[in-house]
Amino acid sequence: MERGGPPGPGGGAERAPGGAALQGQPAGGCGPWEMRDRLGTGGFGNVCLYQHQDSGARVAIKSCRLELSVKNKDRWCHEIDIMKKLSHPNVVRACEVPEEMNFLVNDVPLLAMEYCSGGDLRKLLNKPENCCGLKESQILSLLSDIGSGIQYLHENRIIHRDLKPENIVLQDEGGKIVHKIIDLGYAKDLDQGSLCTSFVGTLQYLAPELFENKSYSVTVDYWSFGTMVFECVAGFRPFLHNLQPFTWHEKIKNKDPKHIFASEEMNGEVRFSTHLPQPHSLCGLIVEPMENWLQLMLNWDPQQRGGGLDPETSRPKCFLIMDHILNLKIVHILNMTSAKIVSFLLHPEESLHSLQIRIEFETGISTGNQELLLETGICLDPRKPASQCVIDGVRGWDSYMVYLFDKSKTVYDGPFASRSLSDCVNYIVQDSKIQLPIPQLRKVWAEAVHYVIGLKEDYSRLFQGQRAAMLSLLRYNANLIKMKNNMVSASQQLKAKLEFFHQSIRLDLERYSDQMAYGISSEKMLKAWKEMEEKASQCAQAEDIGYLDEQIMALHTEIVELQKSPYARRQGEVMESL
């Protein structure tokens, strides 16, 4: 049977009465520590959030809620021992138990852990907007964090054995969401023997050899990790997710090693696939390597799972492929003339011009007419490599975009690319009175929600692109006004110099006339002076730049009106994040 909810230090659970005490604590309470939330309940323990009344410090305290057998007392203490010796950013950190709580509950000590305020991964997956999986940026962040945490545990000869969304918590660290592994209550220290034959865990994420009570090794965590990542991509588990493990294991155990997905048709037939199901949020360039990675992680054979060790690096091949996925340099470009996103895998040291040639091939917009803008409205620098389109540490097309405009056009007539309804949603649209079984109805509902949310995100991205264009226009306008002011200043200086020159010429001509009365003259000099006077007069005619000032002011007025329009206002979260 599956255990109860997660005994983890993540937030987001029900509010407990202020000042409620730990079961079994001394009558005097926990001194300045006040219980604020009940974070989770597991097979043996409760996890509660305690906050210090004076300092505001918060800590997650795990206490035993049952009388334990000797074996389970050893397991409880073993978890505390494991937690205390681990130190990794993607494994929840054990803390010193506050002095006021340093007592036994049901004959076992308390476990103090860092408090993670973002709740657990299950809470995130259960949000309606994630019914067809998480965003690409969230998936890649999870892959990086939990992959790193699992490698750390295995390097320290520890198998977790109970990886599942409820045992992954989220922590906001400086505006970045960090995923952390919790609940090592079922972890097995390999120093106790590399193969183990006893297990109680969460069966839906359980590797087949554990389910069958066979011996196992670190590859059990690969299966659980692969199952979790698949669920984050698709919104459901990979193999007959509507069935209980006792049922689906029998139907899946003879699958091809490369099969990563199985669904049951209306007639009861099981359909296998080596590909990820649609819809999902991964861009096309990541899908194939992700499928290759999942094929290694979801191999039924524990000996083959993970791909074995790479002979050159002595690292499991699954983690090499994972690193390859995470290190891909992909630039995502929204073509504002068609509302279509095109993605390019950047070559090492690729120039911006090389990227623009590829963009021209995909979009038909010539390199000379391409205007590539960042979200801030700044143009890409042609002197810098194409990697300026990618921000280090920022992954996923939903988190960072470059906007493509066609300089030869001021109005985009389309046609704009639009989302199409999935077959199952379209089926319901055509016949809204049709009755479907609950699993199929849930699938239709999920894909309909995914479609509507996708439309909203498409709209927000187009708005963001228009805003980038407006910011660019404002920047150009500011530069234009600066240049105009410099030109006016220079014009006024030239005008003053020209007037001074005119006066000098007139004065020289007057003096020359006086000299002629005494017979002193030079026709050549007189001709040169008159030519200079004519040129000065011509310059005086060309020096009027007032009309430029008027045109620039008119343009500025139009831009101010554009800023005031509702179309220039930030729209939703995408706009507010700028």
XYZ file of C-alpha atoms in Angstrom:
578
model
C 0.000 0.000 0.000
C 1.071 3.568 -0.536
C 2.089 5.669 2.386
C 0.284 8.814 3.448
C 1.250 12.371 2.490
C 4.835 13.574 2.446
C 6.606 14.230 5.715
C 8.607 17.016 4.110
C 9.643 20.563 4.995
C 7.810 22.263 2.103
C 5.163 24.916 2.699
C 1.643 25.263 1.436
C -0.327 23.022 3.786
C -3.201 23.756 6.143
C -2.811 26.331 8.894
C -2.429 24.902 12.384
C -3.671 26.745 15.474
C -1.132 29.299 16.648
C 0.931 28.017 19.535
C -0.011 24.361 19.018
C 2.605 22.098 20.514
C 4.458 18.987 19.446
C 2.907 15.754 20.584
C 4.850 14.531 23.595
C 6.559 17.828 24.357
C 6.975 19.055 27.959
C 4.007 20.823 29.498
C 5.848 24.154 29.356
C 5.698 24.139 25.536
C 8.583 24.923 23.202
C 9.572 28.216 24.737
C 9.836 30.954 22.097
C 9.134 28.517 19.239
C 5.551 28.688 17.975
C 4.029 26.163 15.583
C 2.699 27.985 12.493
C 1.808 25.288 9.931
C 1.394 21.561 9.566
C 3.470 20.874 6.463
C 2.928 17.163 5.949
C 2.027 13.802 7.409
C 3.792 10.592 6.446
C 3.767 6.963 7.447
C 5.422 7.601 10.801
C 5.885 11.327 11.191
C 4.422 14.799 11.143
C 6.348 17.778 9.817
C 5.447 21.185 11.231
C 6.742 24.690 10.690
C 8.005 26.407 13.825
C 8.883 30.091 14.027
C 10.906 31.852 16.705
C 8.796 34.601 18.244
C 11.719 37.009 18.657
C 14.110 36.407 15.760
C 11.520 35.237 13.209
C 13.743 32.243 12.344
C 11.800 29.338 10.824
C 12.557 25.635 10.921
C 10.735 22.477 9.809
C 10.492 19.929 12.628
C 9.760 16.276 11.926
C 8.344 14.384 14.894
C 7.240 10.778 15.240
C 3.466 10.362 15.546
C 3.342 6.616 16.290
C 4.821 4.045 18.625
C 7.489 2.434 16.451
C 8.873 -1.065 16.316
C 12.575 -1.505 16.969
C 13.185 -1.847 13.208
C 11.332 1.377 12.409
C 13.051 3.218 15.264
C 16.343 2.250 13.649
C 15.054 3.507 10.286
C 14.019 6.816 11.868
C 17.399 7.325 13.504
C 19.130 6.222 10.308
C 17.382 9.028 8.393
C 18.628 11.563 10.939
C 22.165 10.179 10.667
C 22.052 10.381 6.854
C 20.622 13.912 6.845
C 23.275 15.222 9.225
C 26.170 14.065 7.056
C 24.799 15.463 3.773
C 25.461 18.938 2.406
C 24.219 19.780 -1.081
C 22.074 22.638 -2.458
C 19.553 20.147 -3.889
C 19.148 18.036 -0.752
C 17.238 19.572 2.146
C 19.679 20.561 4.863
C 19.416 19.204 8.395
C 19.667 21.801 11.169
C 20.433 21.668 14.852
C 17.291 20.948 16.854
C 16.493 24.055 18.951
C 17.446 23.565 22.575
C 13.815 23.988 23.667
C 12.820 20.997 21.471
C 15.699 18.710 22.288
C 13.575 15.869 23.658
C 12.248 12.499 22.501
C 8.804 11.956 20.996
C 7.668 8.322 21.028
C 11.199 7.370 22.082
C 12.902 8.877 19.021
C 14.570 12.290 18.565
C 13.226 15.121 16.449
C 14.668 16.021 13.050
C 15.113 19.729 12.267
C 15.376 20.799 8.606
C 15.529 23.994 6.588
C 12.044 25.250 5.724
C 11.221 25.431 1.997
C 8.388 27.890 1.422
C 7.486 26.891 -2.153
C 5.602 23.714 -1.277
C 6.236 20.416 -3.025
C 6.299 19.394 -6.673
C 2.925 17.650 -6.366
C 1.324 20.959 -5.416
C 2.812 22.522 -8.561
C 1.713 19.651 -10.810
C -1.833 19.824 -9.424
C -2.367 23.399 -10.604
C -4.884 23.522 -13.496
C -2.460 25.348 -15.781
C -0.050 22.402 -15.457
C -2.571 19.700 -16.379
C -0.586 18.967 -19.566
C 2.821 19.384 -17.955
C 5.093 22.145 -16.733
C 6.749 24.851 -18.799
C 10.036 24.019 -20.473
C 12.006 26.275 -18.119
C 10.515 24.493 -15.083
C 11.243 21.046 -16.541
C 14.876 21.877 -17.292
C 15.333 23.458 -13.863
C 13.960 20.326 -12.187
C 16.130 18.097 -14.391
C 19.243 20.046 -13.405
C 18.497 20.294 -9.680
C 17.231 16.788 -8.951
C 19.760 15.203 -11.311
C 22.505 16.947 -9.349
C 20.981 15.899 -6.018
C 20.657 12.239 -7.063
C 24.251 12.131 -8.295
C 25.375 13.554 -4.957
C 23.445 10.915 -3.002
C 24.826 8.113 -5.162
C 28.374 9.458 -4.864
C 27.854 9.242 -1.104
C 26.678 5.638 -1.525
C 23.040 6.417 -0.709
C 19.977 5.223 -2.640
C 16.864 7.304 -1.967
C 14.346 4.594 -3.015
C 11.301 6.859 -2.603
C 11.673 9.652 -5.164
C 8.283 11.130 -6.089
C 6.776 14.616 -6.563
C 5.756 14.733 -2.892
C 9.417 14.338 -1.921
C 10.659 17.261 -4.012
C 10.230 20.688 -2.419
C 10.743 24.144 -3.899
C 12.702 26.970 -2.338
C 12.962 30.551 -3.590
C 16.615 31.557 -3.356
C 17.222 35.081 -4.586
C 14.344 34.957 -7.062
C 15.373 31.566 -8.459
C 13.363 28.413 -7.698
C 15.603 25.621 -6.399
C 14.362 22.017 -6.123
C 15.443 19.943 -3.141
C 15.117 16.257 -2.295
C 13.497 15.444 1.048
C 12.402 12.440 3.106
C 15.310 10.035 3.311
C 13.278 7.767 5.597
C 13.539 4.942 3.085
C 17.038 5.760 1.875
C 19.494 2.883 1.916
C 23.144 3.372 2.754
C 25.122 1.175 0.383
C 27.662 0.531 3.114
C 25.012 -1.746 4.627
C 25.174 -3.940 1.517
C 24.970 -2.918 -2.119
C 21.838 -4.943 -2.845
C 18.794 -4.797 -0.609
C 15.704 -6.963 -0.456
C 13.257 -5.092 1.778
C 11.169 -2.097 0.812
C 8.007 -0.201 1.613
C 7.420 2.792 -0.635
C 5.176 4.651 -3.083
C 4.281 2.095 -5.706
C 3.408 4.370 -8.654
C 7.020 5.596 -8.852
C 8.584 2.336 -7.737
C 11.117 0.608 -9.980
C 9.892 -2.833 -11.145
C 12.551 -4.784 -9.236
C 11.499 -3.111 -5.970
C 7.856 -3.784 -6.709
C 8.697 -7.454 -7.164
C 10.849 -7.444 -4.015
C 13.986 -8.300 -5.976
C 17.517 -7.150 -5.253
C 18.356 -3.680 -6.567
C 20.961 -0.928 -6.828
C 21.134 2.804 -7.609
C 19.180 2.316 -10.849
C 15.914 2.230 -8.854
C 16.319 5.991 -8.442
C 16.754 6.335 -12.217
C 13.314 4.802 -12.805
C 11.649 7.062 -10.226
C 13.450 10.134 -11.577
C 12.494 9.307 -15.174
C 8.870 8.754 -14.153
C 8.797 12.132 -12.397
C 10.335 14.004 -15.331
C 7.924 12.336 -17.769
C 5.016 13.463 -15.577
C 6.408 17.003 -15.501
C 6.565 16.986 -19.325
C 3.207 15.350 -20.101
C 1.116 15.961 -16.975
C 0.695 12.248 -16.185
C 2.855 9.189 -15.493
C 4.243 7.261 -18.475
C 2.638 3.823 -18.202
C -1.151 3.354 -17.980
C -1.398 6.120 -15.411
C -5.088 5.467 -14.701
C -4.378 1.949 -13.391
C -2.941 0.672 -10.128
C 0.624 -0.708 -10.272
C -0.511 -4.277 -9.635
C -2.486 -4.049 -12.881
C -0.225 -2.067 -15.174
C 3.008 -3.886 -14.316
C 1.695 -7.083 -15.881
C 0.824 -5.236 -19.093
C 4.070 -3.276 -19.308
C 6.833 -5.633 -18.171
C 7.440 -7.057 -21.656
C 7.686 -3.659 -23.336
C 10.480 -2.784 -25.751
C 13.444 -1.120 -23.956
C 12.871 2.079 -25.950
C 9.176 2.405 -25.081
C 8.629 5.375 -22.767
C 4.842 5.697 -22.963
C 1.870 3.339 -22.896
C -1.835 4.158 -23.067
C -4.929 2.000 -23.136
C -7.307 2.283 -26.086
C -11.095 2.209 -25.708
C -11.064 -1.486 -26.690
C -8.574 -2.317 -23.917
C -5.579 -2.667 -26.224
C -2.323 -1.186 -24.896
C -0.553 1.157 -27.314
C 3.188 1.693 -26.790
C 5.333 4.555 -28.054
C 8.974 5.596 -28.087
C 7.916 9.258 -28.235
C 6.507 11.794 -25.802
C 2.742 12.310 -26.109
C 1.280 15.614 -27.262
C 0.603 18.226 -26.047
C 3.681 19.307 -24.101
C 5.745 22.473 -23.813
C 9.173 21.271 -24.981
C 10.617 22.905 -28.083
C 11.400 20.602 -30.996
C 15.184 20.765 -30.497
C 14.926 19.276 -26.993
C 12.303 16.586 -27.653
C 14.588 13.980 -29.256
C 17.413 14.139 -26.666
C 14.796 14.115 -23.893
C 13.190 10.997 -25.397
C 16.623 9.348 -25.622
C 17.229 10.168 -21.961
C 13.835 8.800 -20.892
C 14.497 5.592 -22.843
C 17.553 5.018 -20.644
C 15.757 5.935 -17.417
C 12.586 3.891 -18.068
C 14.274 0.694 -19.213
C 12.558 -2.222 -17.457
C 15.865 -4.086 -17.104
C 17.719 -2.663 -14.068
C 21.066 -3.772 -15.504
C 20.522 -1.767 -18.700
C 18.750 1.174 -17.062
C 20.786 4.378 -17.127
C 22.942 3.118 -20.000
C 25.780 1.847 -17.824
C 29.051 3.685 -17.209
C 30.758 5.705 -19.904
C 34.266 4.194 -20.402
C 35.948 7.601 -20.737
C 34.382 9.451 -17.812
C 33.222 6.526 -15.615
C 29.925 8.385 -15.208
C 26.494 6.886 -15.932
C 25.529 7.644 -19.537
C 22.129 8.947 -18.444
C 23.803 11.832 -16.619
C 26.027 12.594 -19.618
C 22.914 12.885 -21.808
C 21.262 14.990 -19.106
C 24.235 17.374 -19.103
C 24.082 17.510 -22.906
C 20.418 18.567 -22.761
C 21.114 21.203 -20.123
C 24.112 22.615 -22.026
C 22.306 23.081 -25.341
C 22.553 26.709 -26.483
C 19.183 27.379 -28.092
C 17.919 30.781 -29.198
C 14.158 31.210 -29.473
C 12.939 33.896 -31.876
C 9.370 35.155 -32.164
C 8.691 36.233 -35.737
C 6.425 39.236 -35.202
C 5.312 39.139 -38.853
C 3.762 35.674 -38.456
C 3.442 35.166 -34.655
C 5.483 31.976 -35.067
C 8.376 30.921 -32.820
C 11.485 29.546 -34.527
C 14.294 27.973 -32.497
C 17.928 27.538 -33.474
C 20.656 25.447 -31.879
C 23.687 27.730 -31.785
C 27.010 26.439 -33.051
C 30.127 27.202 -30.970
C 31.365 30.743 -31.647
C 28.654 31.284 -34.281
C 28.474 34.869 -35.541
C 25.279 36.889 -35.520
C 25.435 37.155 -39.318
C 25.522 33.354 -39.609
C 22.435 33.139 -37.397
C 20.695 35.801 -39.490
C 21.305 33.760 -42.660
C 19.579 30.803 -40.980
C 16.737 33.094 -39.885
C 16.338 34.304 -43.473
C 16.076 30.690 -44.661
C 13.341 29.933 -42.092
C 11.339 33.174 -42.284
C 12.030 34.671 -45.711
C 13.091 37.982 -44.123
C 16.404 39.068 -45.653
C 19.328 39.726 -43.339
C 19.283 43.413 -44.272
C 15.647 43.776 -43.230
C 15.921 41.840 -39.963
C 15.624 43.802 -36.747
C 16.312 41.568 -33.730
C 15.287 43.028 -30.376
C 15.740 41.821 -26.816
C 12.875 42.201 -24.330
C 14.339 45.522 -23.203
C 14.114 46.888 -26.746
C 17.890 46.769 -27.286
C 19.082 45.694 -30.737
C 21.516 42.812 -31.031
C 25.100 43.927 -31.610
C 26.375 42.679 -35.014
C 29.955 42.761 -33.679
C 29.183 40.204 -30.957
C 28.619 36.443 -31.433
C 25.136 34.931 -31.689
C 25.446 33.714 -28.090
C 24.360 37.211 -26.997
C 20.826 35.872 -27.642
C 21.237 33.387 -24.770
C 21.558 34.237 -21.073
C 23.767 31.920 -19.022
C 21.708 29.888 -16.569
C 18.381 30.816 -18.201
C 16.796 27.862 -19.999
C 13.496 27.384 -21.788
C 11.730 29.225 -24.586
C 9.063 30.432 -22.149
C 11.609 32.369 -20.076
C 13.574 34.279 -22.717
C 12.765 35.372 -26.256
C 14.272 37.445 -29.068
C 11.802 39.385 -31.232
C 12.172 39.559 -35.010
C 10.789 42.495 -37.008
C 10.863 43.202 -40.741
C 12.299 46.683 -41.382
C 10.727 46.785 -44.846
C 7.208 46.756 -43.356
C 5.326 49.026 -41.012
C 2.121 46.964 -41.062
C 2.032 43.181 -40.724
C -0.863 41.682 -42.649
C -0.253 38.068 -41.607
C -1.370 35.384 -41.969
C -0.545 34.815 -38.313
C 0.126 31.297 -37.055
C -2.638 30.160 -34.700
C -3.002 27.220 -32.368
C -5.124 24.343 -33.572
C -7.498 22.383 -31.371
C -6.402 18.857 -30.520
C -8.397 16.015 -32.066
C -10.108 15.041 -28.821
C -11.144 18.634 -28.002
C -12.346 19.182 -31.562
C -14.370 15.976 -31.231
C -16.238 17.441 -28.247
C -16.664 20.810 -29.973
C -18.346 19.072 -32.907
C -20.672 17.096 -30.629
C -20.926 18.654 -27.166
C -23.593 16.203 -25.974
C -21.464 13.092 -26.370
C -20.889 11.078 -23.177
C -17.300 10.034 -22.449
C -15.769 7.853 -19.717
C -14.094 9.796 -16.921
C -10.469 9.155 -18.087
C -11.241 10.401 -21.622
C -13.250 13.331 -20.266
C -10.320 14.292 -18.049
C -7.999 14.192 -21.067
C -10.354 16.435 -23.070
C -10.642 18.862 -20.165
C -6.854 19.003 -19.696
C -6.169 19.653 -23.379
C -8.905 22.302 -23.533
C -7.376 24.123 -20.552
C -3.935 23.770 -22.149
C -5.290 25.292 -25.380
C -6.856 28.301 -23.633
C -3.750 28.954 -21.524
C -1.633 28.641 -24.680
C -3.726 31.311 -26.411
C -3.233 33.636 -23.451
C 0.528 33.057 -23.494
C 0.686 33.624 -27.272
C -1.137 36.920 -26.780
C 1.209 37.934 -23.951
C 4.290 37.175 -26.055
C 2.989 39.293 -28.941
C 2.315 42.092 -26.486
C 5.829 41.730 -25.121
C 7.216 41.932 -28.652
C 5.226 45.096 -29.349
C 6.470 46.533 -26.090
C 10.062 45.712 -27.048
C 9.457 47.579 -30.321
C 8.084 50.572 -28.427
C 11.048 50.600 -26.035
C 13.348 50.479 -29.056
C 11.399 53.352 -30.631
C 11.706 55.385 -27.439
C 15.438 54.723 -27.376
C 15.770 55.790 -31.016
C 13.642 58.860 -30.271
C 15.844 59.805 -27.320
C 18.936 59.493 -29.526
C 17.214 61.451 -32.296
C 16.309 64.287 -29.915
C 19.882 64.324 -28.612
C 21.241 64.511 -32.162
C 18.692 67.213 -33.026
C 19.742 69.287 -30.005
C 23.397 68.912 -30.987
C 22.515 69.915 -34.544
C 20.576 72.993 -33.395
C 23.459 74.010 -31.148
C 25.989 73.509 -33.949
C 23.705 75.370 -36.369
C 23.460 78.356 -34.049
C 27.237 78.441 -33.674
C 27.711 78.241 -37.446
C 25.105 80.946 -37.937
C 26.992 83.245 -35.568
C 30.288 82.493 -37.330
C 28.650 83.096 -40.711
C 27.322 86.462 -39.586
C 30.777 87.370 -38.296
C 32.266 86.312 -41.655
C 29.677 88.441 -43.522
C 30.568 91.468 -41.457
C 34.287 90.860 -42.015
C 33.811 90.628 -45.800
C 31.733 93.819 -45.867
C 34.331 95.623 -43.765
C 37.137 94.433 -46.061
C 35.205 95.553 -49.152
C 34.637 99.004 -47.639
C 38.329 99.363 -46.862
C 39.208 98.084 -50.328
C 36.993 100.818 -51.827
C 38.877 103.416 -49.776
C 42.212 102.050 -51.019
C 41.035 102.186 -54.636
C 40.708 105.980 -54.266
C 44.482 106.056 -53.745
C 45.123 103.787 -56.757
C 45.732 100.638 -54.723
C 43.690 97.761 -56.183
C 43.716 94.048 -57.045
C 41.035 92.644 -59.328
C 42.004 89.108 -58.360
C 41.532 89.777 -54.635
C 38.250 91.599 -55.259
C 36.932 88.664 -57.277
C 37.908 86.192 -54.535
C 36.170 88.264 -51.857
C 32.973 88.512 -53.882
C 32.976 84.758 -54.509
C 33.329 84.149 -50.762
C 30.451 86.538 -50.099
C 28.230 84.630 -52.569
C 29.130 81.274 -50.957
C 28.394 82.699 -47.523
C 24.989 83.862 -48.788
C 24.299 80.365 -50.127
C 25.264 78.861 -46.747
C 22.906 81.271 -45.058
C 20.071 79.946 -47.230
C 20.903 76.289 -46.357
C 21.440 76.753 -42.633
C 17.751 76.813 -41.624
C 17.023 73.500 -39.838
C 13.920 74.666 -38.049
C 11.740 72.347 -40.120
C 13.676 69.347 -38.721
C 12.932 70.496 -35.199
C 9.221 70.715 -36.059
C 9.186 67.216 -37.586
C 10.963 65.666 -34.595
C 8.572 67.351 -32.158
C 5.613 66.013 -34.164
C 7.139 62.519 -34.033
C 7.691 62.847 -30.287
C 4.029 63.795 -29.838
C 2.963 60.639 -31.694
C 5.231 58.478 -29.516
C 3.814 60.021 -26.328
C 0.301 59.248 -27.594
C 1.413 55.675 -28.280
C 2.701 55.366 -24.717
C -0.637 56.555 -23.347
C -2.634 54.060 -25.399
C -3.891 50.838 -23.722
C -1.804 48.814 -26.183
C 1.389 50.124 -24.581
C 0.502 49.045 -21.056
C 2.063 45.996 -19.527
C -0.154 42.965 -19.810
C -0.239 40.267 -17.132
C 2.737 38.551 -15.561
C 4.856 38.541 -18.716
C 4.685 42.331 -18.953
C 5.141 42.885 -15.233
C 8.316 40.788 -15.219
C 10.088 43.101 -17.673
